[in-house]
mmCIF file of C-alpha atoms and ligand atoms in Angstrom:
data_model
loop_
_atom_site.group_PDB
_atom_site.id
_atom_site.type_symbol
_atom_site.label_atom_id
_atom_site.label_comp_id
_atom_site.label_asym_id
_atom_site.label_seq_id
_atom_site.Cartn_x
_atom_site.Cartn_y
_atom_site.Cartn_z
ATOM 1 C CA UNK G 1 25.974 9.593 -7.178
ATOM 2 C CA UNK G 2 22.766 7.721 -6.620
ATOM 3 C CA UNK G 3 22.742 4.793 -4.216
ATOM 4 C CA UNK G 4 20.801 1.639 -4.906
ATOM 5 C CA UNK G 5 17.408 1.015 -3.360
ATOM 6 C CA UNK G 6 18.590 -1.440 -0.778
ATOM 7 C CA UNK G 7 21.120 1.011 0.599
ATOM 8 C CA UNK G 8 18.373 3.652 0.677
ATOM 9 C CA UNK G 9 16.178 1.234 2.582
ATOM 10 C CA UNK G 10 18.821 0.616 5.222
ATOM 11 C CA UNK G 11 19.439 4.311 5.689
ATOM 12 C CA UNK G 12 15.756 5.276 6.117
ATOM 13 C CA UNK G 13 14.929 7.703 8.916
ATOM 14 C CA UNK G 14 14.094 5.819 12.101
ATOM 15 C CA UNK G 15 14.468 8.455 14.823
ATOM 16 C CA UNK G 16 12.546 11.595 15.574
ATOM 17 C CA UNK G 17 15.411 13.984 15.974
ATOM 18 C CA UNK G 18 17.176 13.193 12.679
ATOM 19 C CA UNK G 19 13.872 13.448 10.824
ATOM 20 C CA UNK G 20 12.862 16.677 12.544
ATOM 21 C CA UNK G 21 16.228 18.261 11.795
ATOM 22 C CA UNK G 22 15.902 17.265 8.172
ATOM 23 C CA UNK G 23 12.367 18.613 7.968
ATOM 24 C CA UNK G 24 13.241 21.813 9.863
ATOM 25 C CA UNK G 25 10.609 21.061 12.463
ATOM 26 C CA UNK G 26 10.735 21.320 16.199
ATOM 27 C CA UNK G 27 9.767 18.063 17.921
ATOM 28 C CA UNK G 28 7.759 20.146 20.404
ATOM 29 C CA UNK G 29 5.281 21.185 17.709
ATOM 30 C CA UNK G 30 4.402 17.650 16.643
ATOM 31 C CA UNK G 31 2.757 15.777 19.531
ATOM 32 C CA UNK G 32 5.365 13.064 19.010
ATOM 33 C CA UNK G 33 5.044 9.915 21.079
ATOM 34 C CA UNK G 34 7.846 7.483 21.783
ATOM 35 C CA UNK G 35 5.241 5.063 23.162
ATOM 36 C CA UNK G 36 3.485 5.051 19.756
ATOM 37 C CA UNK G 37 6.885 4.469 18.118
ATOM 38 C CA UNK G 38 7.501 1.544 20.450
ATOM 39 C CA UNK G 39 4.311 -0.079 19.172
ATOM 40 C CA UNK G 40 5.172 0.554 15.564
ATOM 41 C CA UNK G 41 8.540 2.152 14.847
ATOM 42 C CA UNK G 42 9.077 5.251 12.770
ATOM 43 C CA UNK G 43 10.393 4.339 9.331
ATOM 44 C CA UNK G 44 10.588 6.577 6.294
ATOM 45 C CA UNK G 45 13.081 6.529 3.447
ATOM 46 C CA UNK G 46 14.636 9.811 2.371
ATOM 47 C CA UNK G 47 13.031 9.600 -1.097
ATOM 48 C CA UNK G 48 9.611 9.887 0.541
ATOM 49 C CA UNK G 49 10.663 12.343 3.266
ATOM 50 C CA UNK G 50 12.060 14.683 0.587
ATOM 51 C CA UNK G 51 8.489 15.302 -0.620
ATOM 52 C CA UNK G 52 7.323 16.555 2.763
ATOM 53 C CA UNK G 53 7.192 20.331 2.893
ATOM 54 C CA UNK G 54 9.949 21.672 5.163
ATOM 55 C CA UNK G 55 8.694 23.400 8.281
ATOM 56 C CA UNK G 56 5.075 22.344 7.824
ATOM 57 C CA UNK G 57 3.822 20.295 10.814
ATOM 58 C CA UNK G 58 0.469 19.707 9.002
ATOM 59 C CA UNK G 59 1.958 18.259 5.841
ATOM 60 C CA UNK G 60 -0.299 15.431 4.531
ATOM 61 C CA UNK G 61 2.684 13.145 3.902
ATOM 62 C CA UNK G 62 4.166 13.818 7.312
ATOM 63 C CA UNK G 63 0.893 12.832 8.974
ATOM 64 C CA UNK G 64 1.116 9.418 7.355
ATOM 65 C CA UNK G 65 4.455 8.543 8.954
ATOM 66 C CA UNK G 66 4.768 10.364 12.249
ATOM 67 C CA UNK G 67 4.138 8.451 15.491
ATOM 68 C CA UNK G 68 1.940 10.791 17.573
ATOM 69 C CA UNK G 69 0.109 10.722 20.903
ATOM 70 C CA UNK G 70 -3.286 10.258 19.257
ATOM 71 C CA UNK G 71 -2.320 6.646 18.456
ATOM 72 C CA UNK G 72 -2.544 5.783 22.136
ATOM 73 C CA UNK G 73 -6.220 6.714 22.344
ATOM 74 C CA UNK G 74 -8.775 3.921 22.154
ATOM 75 C CA UNK G 75 -11.809 4.119 19.908
ATOM 76 C CA UNK G 76 -14.975 2.010 19.970
ATOM 77 C CA UNK G 77 -14.989 -0.730 17.358
ATOM 78 C CA UNK G 78 -11.235 -0.734 16.813
ATOM 79 C CA UNK G 79 -9.166 -3.899 17.368
ATOM 80 C CA UNK G 80 -5.793 -5.480 16.587
ATOM 81 C CA UNK G 81 -7.120 -7.531 13.653
ATOM 82 C CA UNK G 82 -10.043 -5.643 12.176
ATOM 83 C CA UNK G 83 -10.508 -7.701 8.994
ATOM 84 C CA UNK G 84 -9.968 -11.058 10.709
ATOM 85 C CA UNK G 85 -6.957 -12.025 8.593
ATOM 86 C CA UNK G 86 -4.310 -12.618 11.181
ATOM 87 C CA UNK G 87 -4.924 -16.219 12.012
ATOM 88 C CA UNK G 88 -5.529 -17.285 8.453
ATOM 89 C CA UNK G 89 -2.335 -15.596 7.286
ATOM 90 C CA UNK G 90 -0.127 -16.736 10.080
ATOM 91 C CA UNK G 91 -0.828 -20.359 9.521
ATOM 92 C CA UNK G 92 -0.222 -20.513 5.817
ATOM 93 C CA UNK G 93 0.946 -17.211 4.267
ATOM 94 C CA UNK G 94 -2.048 -17.529 1.965
ATOM 95 C CA UNK G 95 -5.454 -15.888 2.062
ATOM 96 C CA UNK G 96 -8.085 -17.409 -0.119
ATOM 97 C CA UNK G 97 -11.141 -15.308 0.608
ATOM 98 C CA UNK G 98 -12.450 -14.249 -2.775
ATOM 99 C CA UNK G 99 -13.396 -16.272 -5.818
ATOM 100 C CA UNK G 100 -10.681 -16.859 -8.398
ATOM 101 C CA UNK G 101 -8.041 -14.928 -6.527
ATOM 102 C CA UNK G 102 -5.549 -15.939 -3.904
ATOM 103 C CA UNK G 103 -3.457 -13.600 -1.845
ATOM 104 C CA UNK G 104 0.123 -14.487 -0.880
ATOM 105 C CA UNK G 105 2.015 -12.926 1.978
ATOM 106 C CA UNK G 106 5.614 -13.476 1.080
ATOM 107 C CA UNK G 107 7.044 -11.003 3.484
ATOM 108 C CA UNK G 108 5.823 -8.952 6.432
ATOM 109 C CA UNK G 109 8.386 -6.199 5.928
ATOM 110 C CA UNK G 110 7.779 -2.709 4.524
ATOM 111 C CA UNK G 111 9.959 0.115 3.313
ATOM 112 C CA UNK G 112 7.840 2.680 5.162
ATOM 113 C CA UNK G 113 5.689 2.449 8.224
ATOM 114 C CA UNK G 114 2.308 4.006 7.532
ATOM 115 C CA UNK G 115 0.609 4.986 10.752
ATOM 116 C CA UNK G 116 -2.860 4.090 9.424
ATOM 117 C CA UNK G 117 -1.862 0.566 8.421
ATOM 118 C CA UNK G 118 -4.204 -2.217 9.546
ATOM 119 C CA UNK G 119 -1.209 -4.552 9.747
ATOM 120 C CA UNK G 120 0.572 -2.283 12.234
ATOM 121 C CA UNK G 121 -0.274 -4.668 15.045
ATOM 122 C CA UNK G 122 0.812 -7.802 13.155
ATOM 123 C CA UNK G 123 3.931 -9.630 14.300
ATOM 124 C CA UNK G 124 5.761 -8.586 11.149
ATOM 125 C CA UNK G 125 8.809 -10.741 11.248
ATOM 126 C CA UNK G 126 6.715 -13.874 11.707
ATOM 127 C CA UNK G 127 4.886 -13.547 8.444
ATOM 128 C CA UNK G 128 7.659 -14.571 6.123
ATOM 129 C CA UNK G 129 6.945 -17.647 3.967
ATOM 130 C CA UNK G 130 9.765 -20.144 4.162
ATOM 131 C CA UNK G 131 11.103 -21.683 0.963
ATOM 132 C CA UNK G 132 9.300 -24.927 1.744
ATOM 133 C CA UNK G 133 6.027 -23.153 2.502
ATOM 134 C CA UNK G 134 6.366 -21.219 -0.690
ATOM 135 C CA UNK G 135 6.680 -24.329 -2.801
ATOM 136 C CA UNK G 136 3.720 -25.883 -0.955
ATOM 137 C CA UNK G 137 1.685 -22.811 -1.769
ATOM 138 C CA UNK G 138 2.636 -22.945 -5.426
ATOM 139 C CA UNK G 139 1.618 -26.568 -5.477
ATOM 140 C CA UNK G 140 -1.747 -25.729 -3.928
ATOM 141 C CA UNK G 141 -2.359 -23.006 -6.531
ATOM 142 C CA UNK G 142 -1.507 -25.449 -9.259
ATOM 143 C CA UNK G 143 -3.998 -27.951 -7.894
ATOM 144 C CA UNK G 144 -6.828 -25.439 -7.721
ATOM 145 C CA UNK G 145 -7.772 -24.623 -11.293
ATOM 146 C CA UNK G 146 -10.370 -22.025 -10.154
ATOM 147 C CA UNK G 147 -7.523 -19.674 -9.263
ATOM 148 C CA UNK G 148 -6.895 -17.235 -12.134
ATOM 149 C CA UNK G 149 -5.055 -14.539 -10.276
ATOM 150 C CA UNK G 150 -2.315 -14.519 -7.641
ATOM 151 C CA UNK G 151 -2.060 -11.362 -5.566
ATOM 152 C CA UNK G 152 1.281 -10.671 -3.957
ATOM 153 C CA UNK G 153 0.791 -8.660 -0.811
ATOM 154 C CA UNK G 154 2.531 -8.171 2.488
ATOM 155 C CA UNK G 155 4.055 -6.257 3.997
ATOM 156 C CA UNK G 156 5.427 -5.107 0.682
ATOM 157 C CA UNK G 157 6.294 -7.846 -1.840
ATOM 158 C CA UNK G 158 8.727 -5.621 -3.701
ATOM 159 C CA UNK G 159 10.924 -5.544 -0.634
ATOM 160 C CA UNK G 160 12.060 -9.012 -1.726
ATOM 161 C CA UNK G 161 15.127 -8.802 -3.911
ATOM 162 C CA UNK G 162 15.014 -9.410 -7.662
ATOM 163 C CA UNK G 163 16.522 -12.899 -7.437
ATOM 164 C CA UNK G 164 13.918 -14.024 -4.956
ATOM 165 C CA UNK G 165 11.097 -12.491 -7.022
ATOM 166 C CA UNK G 166 12.463 -14.129 -10.167
ATOM 167 C CA UNK G 167 12.262 -17.533 -8.494
ATOM 168 C CA UNK G 168 8.677 -16.921 -7.465
ATOM 169 C CA UNK G 169 7.676 -15.626 -10.894
ATOM 170 C CA UNK G 170 9.267 -18.581 -12.648
ATOM 171 C CA UNK G 171 7.250 -20.969 -10.467
ATOM 172 C CA UNK G 172 4.028 -19.037 -11.073
ATOM 173 C CA UNK G 173 4.704 -18.881 -14.810
ATOM 174 C CA UNK G 174 4.516 -22.677 -14.933
ATOM 175 C CA UNK G 175 0.906 -22.739 -13.752
ATOM 176 C CA UNK G 176 -1.110 -22.886 -16.962
ATOM 177 C CA UNK G 177 -4.485 -22.040 -15.420
ATOM 178 C CA UNK G 178 -3.146 -18.851 -13.857
ATOM 179 C CA UNK G 179 -3.782 -15.738 -15.932
ATOM 180 C CA UNK G 180 -2.660 -12.792 -13.893
ATOM 181 C CA UNK G 181 -0.187 -11.795 -11.213
ATOM 182 C CA UNK G 182 -1.092 -8.724 -9.247
ATOM 183 C CA UNK G 183 1.443 -6.944 -7.037
ATOM 184 C CA UNK G 184 0.226 -4.668 -4.257
ATOM 185 C CA UNK G 185 3.070 -2.409 -3.324
ATOM 186 C CA UNK G 186 3.890 1.033 -2.054
ATOM 187 C CA UNK G 187 7.543 0.822 -3.166
ATOM 188 C CA UNK G 188 7.289 2.562 -6.614
ATOM 189 C CA UNK G 189 5.868 5.528 -4.637
ATOM 190 C CA UNK G 190 8.061 5.352 -1.537
ATOM 191 C CA UNK G 191 11.350 4.305 -3.072
ATOM 192 C CA UNK G 192 11.082 4.674 -6.879
ATOM 193 C CA UNK G 193 14.605 3.388 -7.427
ATOM 194 C CA UNK G 194 13.153 -0.033 -6.527
ATOM 195 C CA UNK G 195 11.959 -0.198 -10.137
ATOM 196 C CA UNK G 196 15.277 -1.620 -11.283
ATOM 197 C CA UNK G 197 16.220 -2.763 -14.781
ATOM 198 C CA UNK G 198 16.267 -6.352 -13.407
ATOM 199 C CA UNK G 199 12.715 -5.997 -12.104
ATOM 200 C CA UNK G 200 11.561 -4.652 -15.442
ATOM 201 C CA UNK G 201 13.192 -7.577 -17.287
ATOM 202 C CA UNK G 202 11.460 -10.017 -15.025
ATOM 203 C CA UNK G 203 8.013 -8.425 -15.522
ATOM 204 C CA UNK G 204 8.559 -8.060 -19.226
ATOM 205 C CA UNK G 205 9.334 -11.714 -19.771
ATOM 206 C CA UNK G 206 6.620 -13.092 -17.555
ATOM 207 C CA UNK G 207 3.961 -14.853 -19.678
ATOM 208 C CA UNK G 208 1.152 -13.773 -17.302
ATOM 209 C CA UNK G 209 -0.552 -10.378 -17.365
ATOM 210 C CA UNK G 210 0.941 -8.208 -14.636
ATOM 211 C CA UNK G 211 -0.977 -5.639 -12.633
ATOM 212 C CA UNK G 212 0.801 -3.379 -10.197
ATOM 213 C CA UNK G 213 -1.384 -1.665 -7.628
ATOM 214 C CA UNK G 214 0.574 1.193 -6.116
ATOM 215 C CA UNK G 215 -0.599 2.666 -2.839
ATOM 216 C CA UNK G 216 -0.647 6.421 -3.002
ATOM 217 C CA UNK G 217 -2.778 8.680 -0.816
ATOM 218 C CA UNK G 218 -1.885 12.226 -1.891
ATOM 219 C CA UNK G 219 -0.805 13.968 -5.099
ATOM 220 C CA UNK G 220 2.330 15.256 -3.342
ATOM 221 C CA UNK G 221 3.626 11.709 -3.110
ATOM 222 C CA UNK G 222 4.178 11.728 -6.872
ATOM 223 C CA UNK G 223 7.356 13.572 -7.832
ATOM 224 C CA UNK G 224 9.371 13.247 -11.054
ATOM 225 C CA UNK G 225 11.219 10.139 -9.824
ATOM 226 C CA UNK G 226 7.910 8.403 -9.042
ATOM 227 C CA UNK G 227 6.556 9.491 -12.435
ATOM 228 C CA UNK G 228 9.568 7.961 -14.119
ATOM 229 C CA UNK G 229 9.203 4.722 -12.142
ATOM 230 C CA UNK G 230 5.587 4.438 -13.279
ATOM 231 C CA UNK G 231 6.581 5.174 -16.837
ATOM 232 C CA UNK G 232 9.194 2.414 -16.707
ATOM 233 C CA UNK G 233 6.637 -0.107 -15.407
ATOM 234 C CA UNK G 234 4.250 0.934 -18.165
ATOM 235 C CA UNK G 235 6.956 0.516 -20.779
ATOM 236 C CA UNK G 236 7.038 -3.235 -20.094
ATOM 237 C CA UNK G 237 3.286 -3.636 -20.420
ATOM 238 C CA UNK G 238 2.256 -3.541 -16.763
ATOM 239 C CA UNK G 239 -1.271 -2.336 -15.953
ATOM 240 C CA UNK G 240 -1.008 0.303 -13.251
ATOM 241 C CA UNK G 241 -3.748 0.943 -10.700
ATOM 242 C CA UNK G 242 -3.892 2.847 -7.450
ATOM 243 C CA UNK G 243 -5.554 2.214 -4.167
ATOM 244 C CA UNK G 244 -5.633 4.707 -1.372
ATOM 245 C CA UNK G 245 -7.080 5.006 2.088
ATOM 246 C CA UNK G 246 -9.392 7.840 3.002
ATOM 247 C CA UNK G 247 -7.538 9.533 5.866
ATOM 248 C CA UNK G 248 -8.535 12.414 8.081
ATOM 249 C CA UNK G 249 -6.001 15.213 7.767
ATOM 250 C CA UNK G 250 -4.374 13.680 4.663
ATOM 251 C CA UNK G 251 -6.892 13.433 1.821
ATOM 252 C CA UNK G 252 -10.323 14.031 3.360
ATOM 253 C CA UNK G 253 -10.914 16.916 1.030
ATOM 254 C CA UNK G 254 -12.532 16.917 -2.400
ATOM 255 C CA UNK G 255 -9.782 18.966 -4.019
ATOM 256 C CA UNK G 256 -7.067 16.693 -2.586
ATOM 257 C CA UNK G 257 -8.878 13.624 -3.908
ATOM 258 C CA UNK G 258 -9.389 15.237 -7.347
ATOM 259 C CA UNK G 259 -5.736 16.317 -7.526
ATOM 260 C CA UNK G 260 -4.664 12.786 -6.609
ATOM 261 C CA UNK G 261 -6.709 11.195 -9.393
ATOM 262 C CA UNK G 262 -5.481 13.740 -11.932
ATOM 263 C CA UNK G 263 -1.876 13.342 -10.894
ATOM 264 C CA UNK G 264 -2.130 9.573 -10.998
ATOM 265 C CA UNK G 265 -3.514 9.589 -14.456
ATOM 266 C CA UNK G 266 -0.770 12.016 -15.579
ATOM 267 C CA UNK G 267 1.803 9.370 -14.683
ATOM 268 C CA UNK G 268 -0.158 6.471 -16.206
ATOM 269 C CA UNK G 269 -1.989 5.111 -13.150
ATOM 270 C CA UNK G 270 -5.769 4.605 -12.937
ATOM 271 C CA UNK G 271 -7.553 5.143 -9.608
ATOM 272 C CA UNK G 272 -9.028 1.831 -8.432
ATOM 273 C CA UNK G 273 -10.050 1.805 -4.785
ATOM 274 C CA UNK G 274 -10.547 4.406 -2.099
ATOM 275 C CA UNK G 275 -10.667 2.370 1.086
ATOM 276 C CA UNK G 276 -12.353 3.196 4.283
ATOM 277 C CA UNK G 277 -9.904 2.898 7.142
ATOM 278 C CA UNK G 278 -9.722 -0.605 8.582
ATOM 279 C CA UNK G 279 -10.409 -0.180 12.286
ATOM 280 C CA UNK G 280 -7.024 -1.151 13.683
ATOM 281 C CA UNK G 281 -6.017 0.022 17.148
ATOM 282 C CA UNK G 282 -3.843 3.122 16.947
ATOM 283 C CA UNK G 283 -5.495 4.521 13.805
ATOM 284 C CA UNK G 284 -8.748 5.991 15.143
ATOM 285 C CA UNK G 285 -7.644 9.585 14.584
ATOM 286 C CA UNK G 286 -7.556 8.944 10.832
ATOM 287 C CA UNK G 287 -11.216 7.969 10.663
ATOM 288 C CA UNK G 288 -13.586 9.713 8.292
ATOM 289 C CA UNK G 289 -17.317 9.100 8.783
ATOM 290 C CA UNK G 290 -19.323 7.253 6.130
ATOM 291 C CA UNK G 291 -21.528 10.292 5.668
ATOM 292 C CA UNK G 292 -18.540 12.578 5.122
ATOM 293 C CA UNK G 293 -16.954 10.071 2.746
ATOM 294 C CA UNK G 294 -20.039 9.846 0.580
ATOM 295 C CA UNK G 295 -20.343 13.644 0.516
ATOM 296 C CA UNK G 296 -16.707 13.902 -0.626
ATOM 297 C CA UNK G 297 -17.150 11.307 -3.289
ATOM 298 C CA UNK G 298 -20.191 13.085 -4.645
ATOM 299 C CA UNK G 299 -18.124 16.192 -5.210
ATOM 300 C CA UNK G 300 -15.346 14.161 -6.780
ATOM 301 C CA UNK G 301 -17.798 12.413 -9.073
ATOM 302 C CA UNK G 302 -19.275 15.715 -10.137
ATOM 303 C CA UNK G 303 -15.880 17.147 -11.034
ATOM 304 C CA UNK G 304 -14.014 14.287 -12.710
ATOM 305 C CA UNK G 305 -14.316 11.972 -15.683
ATOM 306 C CA UNK G 306 -15.839 8.666 -14.599
ATOM 307 C CA UNK G 307 -12.608 6.678 -14.968
ATOM 308 C CA UNK G 308 -10.873 9.048 -12.537
ATOM 309 C CA UNK G 309 -13.321 8.265 -9.741
ATOM 310 C CA UNK G 310 -12.138 5.481 -7.443
ATOM 311 C CA UNK G 311 -14.555 2.991 -5.948
ATOM 312 C CA UNK G 312 -15.228 3.687 -2.292
ATOM 313 C CA UNK G 313 -14.932 0.344 -0.513
ATOM 314 C CA UNK G 314 -14.861 -1.298 2.874
ATOM 315 C CA UNK G 315 -13.759 -4.752 3.841
ATOM 316 C CA UNK G 316 -16.124 -6.767 6.013
ATOM 317 C CA UNK G 317 -15.215 -10.129 7.476
ATOM 318 C CA UNK G 318 -17.109 -12.937 5.826
ATOM 319 C CA UNK G 319 -18.281 -11.105 2.663
ATOM 320 C CA UNK G 320 -17.614 -12.487 -0.833
ATOM 321 C CA UNK G 321 -15.990 -9.245 -2.034
ATOM 322 C CA UNK G 322 -15.105 -5.824 -0.753
ATOM 323 C CA UNK G 323 -18.240 -3.763 -0.264
ATOM 324 C CA UNK G 324 -18.773 -0.748 -2.513
ATOM 325 C CA UNK G 325 -20.457 2.244 -0.900
ATOM 326 C CA UNK G 326 -22.789 3.792 -3.424
ATOM 327 C CA UNK G 327 -23.946 7.315 -3.600
ATOM 328 C CA UNK G 328 -27.640 7.301 -2.920
ATOM 329 C CA UNK G 329 -29.773 8.442 -5.808
ATOM 330 C CA UNK G 330 -32.510 10.738 -4.656
HETATM 331 C C1 LIG D 401 -8.845 -7.180 -1.303
HETATM 332 C C2 LIG D 401 -8.518 -8.578 -1.376
HETATM 333 C C3 LIG D 401 -8.403 -9.229 -2.616
HETATM 334 C C4 LIG D 401 -8.548 -8.526 -3.941
HETATM 335 O O1 LIG D 401 -9.819 -7.995 -4.100
HETATM 336 P P1 LIG D 401 -10.183 -7.196 -5.430
HETATM 337 O O2 LIG D 401 -11.535 -6.672 -5.122
HETATM 338 O O3 LIG D 401 -10.118 -8.157 -6.563
HETATM 339 O O4 LIG D 401 -9.187 -6.090 -5.576
HETATM 340 C C5 LIG D 401 -8.119 -10.606 -2.613
HETATM 341 N N1 LIG D 401 -7.953 -11.259 -1.483
HETATM 342 C C6 LIG D 401 -8.057 -10.679 -0.272
HETATM 343 C C7 LIG D 401 -7.871 -11.530 0.937
HETATM 344 C C8 LIG D 401 -8.332 -9.325 -0.188
HETATM 345 O O5 LIG D 401 -8.390 -8.765 0.986
HETATM 346 S S1 LIG D 402 3.414 -0.107 3.026
HETATM 347 FE FE1 LIG D 402 1.324 -0.993 3.212
HETATM 348 S S2 LIG D 402 1.557 -2.761 4.556
HETATM 349 FE FE2 LIG D 402 3.392 -1.465 4.802
HETATM 350 S S3 LIG D 402 2.954 -0.142 6.580
HETATM 351 FE FE3 LIG D 402 2.365 0.986 4.711
HETATM 352 S S4 LIG D 402 0.173 0.504 4.439
HETATM 353 FE FE4 LIG D 402 1.020 -1.016 5.859
#
């Protein structure tokens, strides 16, 4: 019998030994670090762990979730708040950085803890918007007619239950100047059972255009359950995009990037962004140099149809948009 997504969330792996036993790995081969796990705990649901190859310490999905000693090293240029969001978010739960779009942080919680995450050093539990704050935010969006798109981010907004989301969507539906609601979430990938019938109903009946940006870094993250979850989202008219992060030892390889784009398109998702790593403390070992990244993207561009090539972007404090890194034309 299948269990519901919330039960799966609660029973996610959170300790080394249980996970290692499940993956048929010896903790001694993995450079595990309990100090790294103290900073940002291990958390991975079974649905995601089941796609990690058993007995392979170098598996690209494993590398995304395993707290290792490398996280304790310091790297030049890395900090706790690399994109300068923390103060802005903490005060209001809203980030209004870019024209026409506003980003809401409704929850700081996530279903999985990705070791490369730039929010790994955020005080997660503090980021929750209270009910009162949420209605203030809705009011502020209503008052600013330049806002055409609301972006739900986090944490992971789909960690909120369907009733809570329904309330939020109802309020947003009332704002006539708002055209689109965009959801940035890793849940359809990490825990595909999150795409419940109730969620689909809610999205289907929302009068705004809905965009779901899934966060997937490697083709192996997409199994038949994920494919089905994407199909279900598509069936109610949602536009599906993907953003990934370029990660050393995970997808810093032209074939891995091409396979990812192909696999995404197979399940109805268009590649959108390939992000450079945000320089958050504890993530330096994932860094890929700009030169290497551009070389990789050149190969990808030469192999794939244009619409399968993601935009390579970085986020820089104070800019009016994310910065696209272009291949130089000789
Ligand atoms: C990335 C980001 C957005 C969305 O940017 P797009 O380029 O439209 O995807 C909006 N607000 C903030 C604060 C962001 O960091
Ligand atoms: S799901 Fe997103 S926000 Fe959460 S830990 Fe992973 S990368 Fe960070």
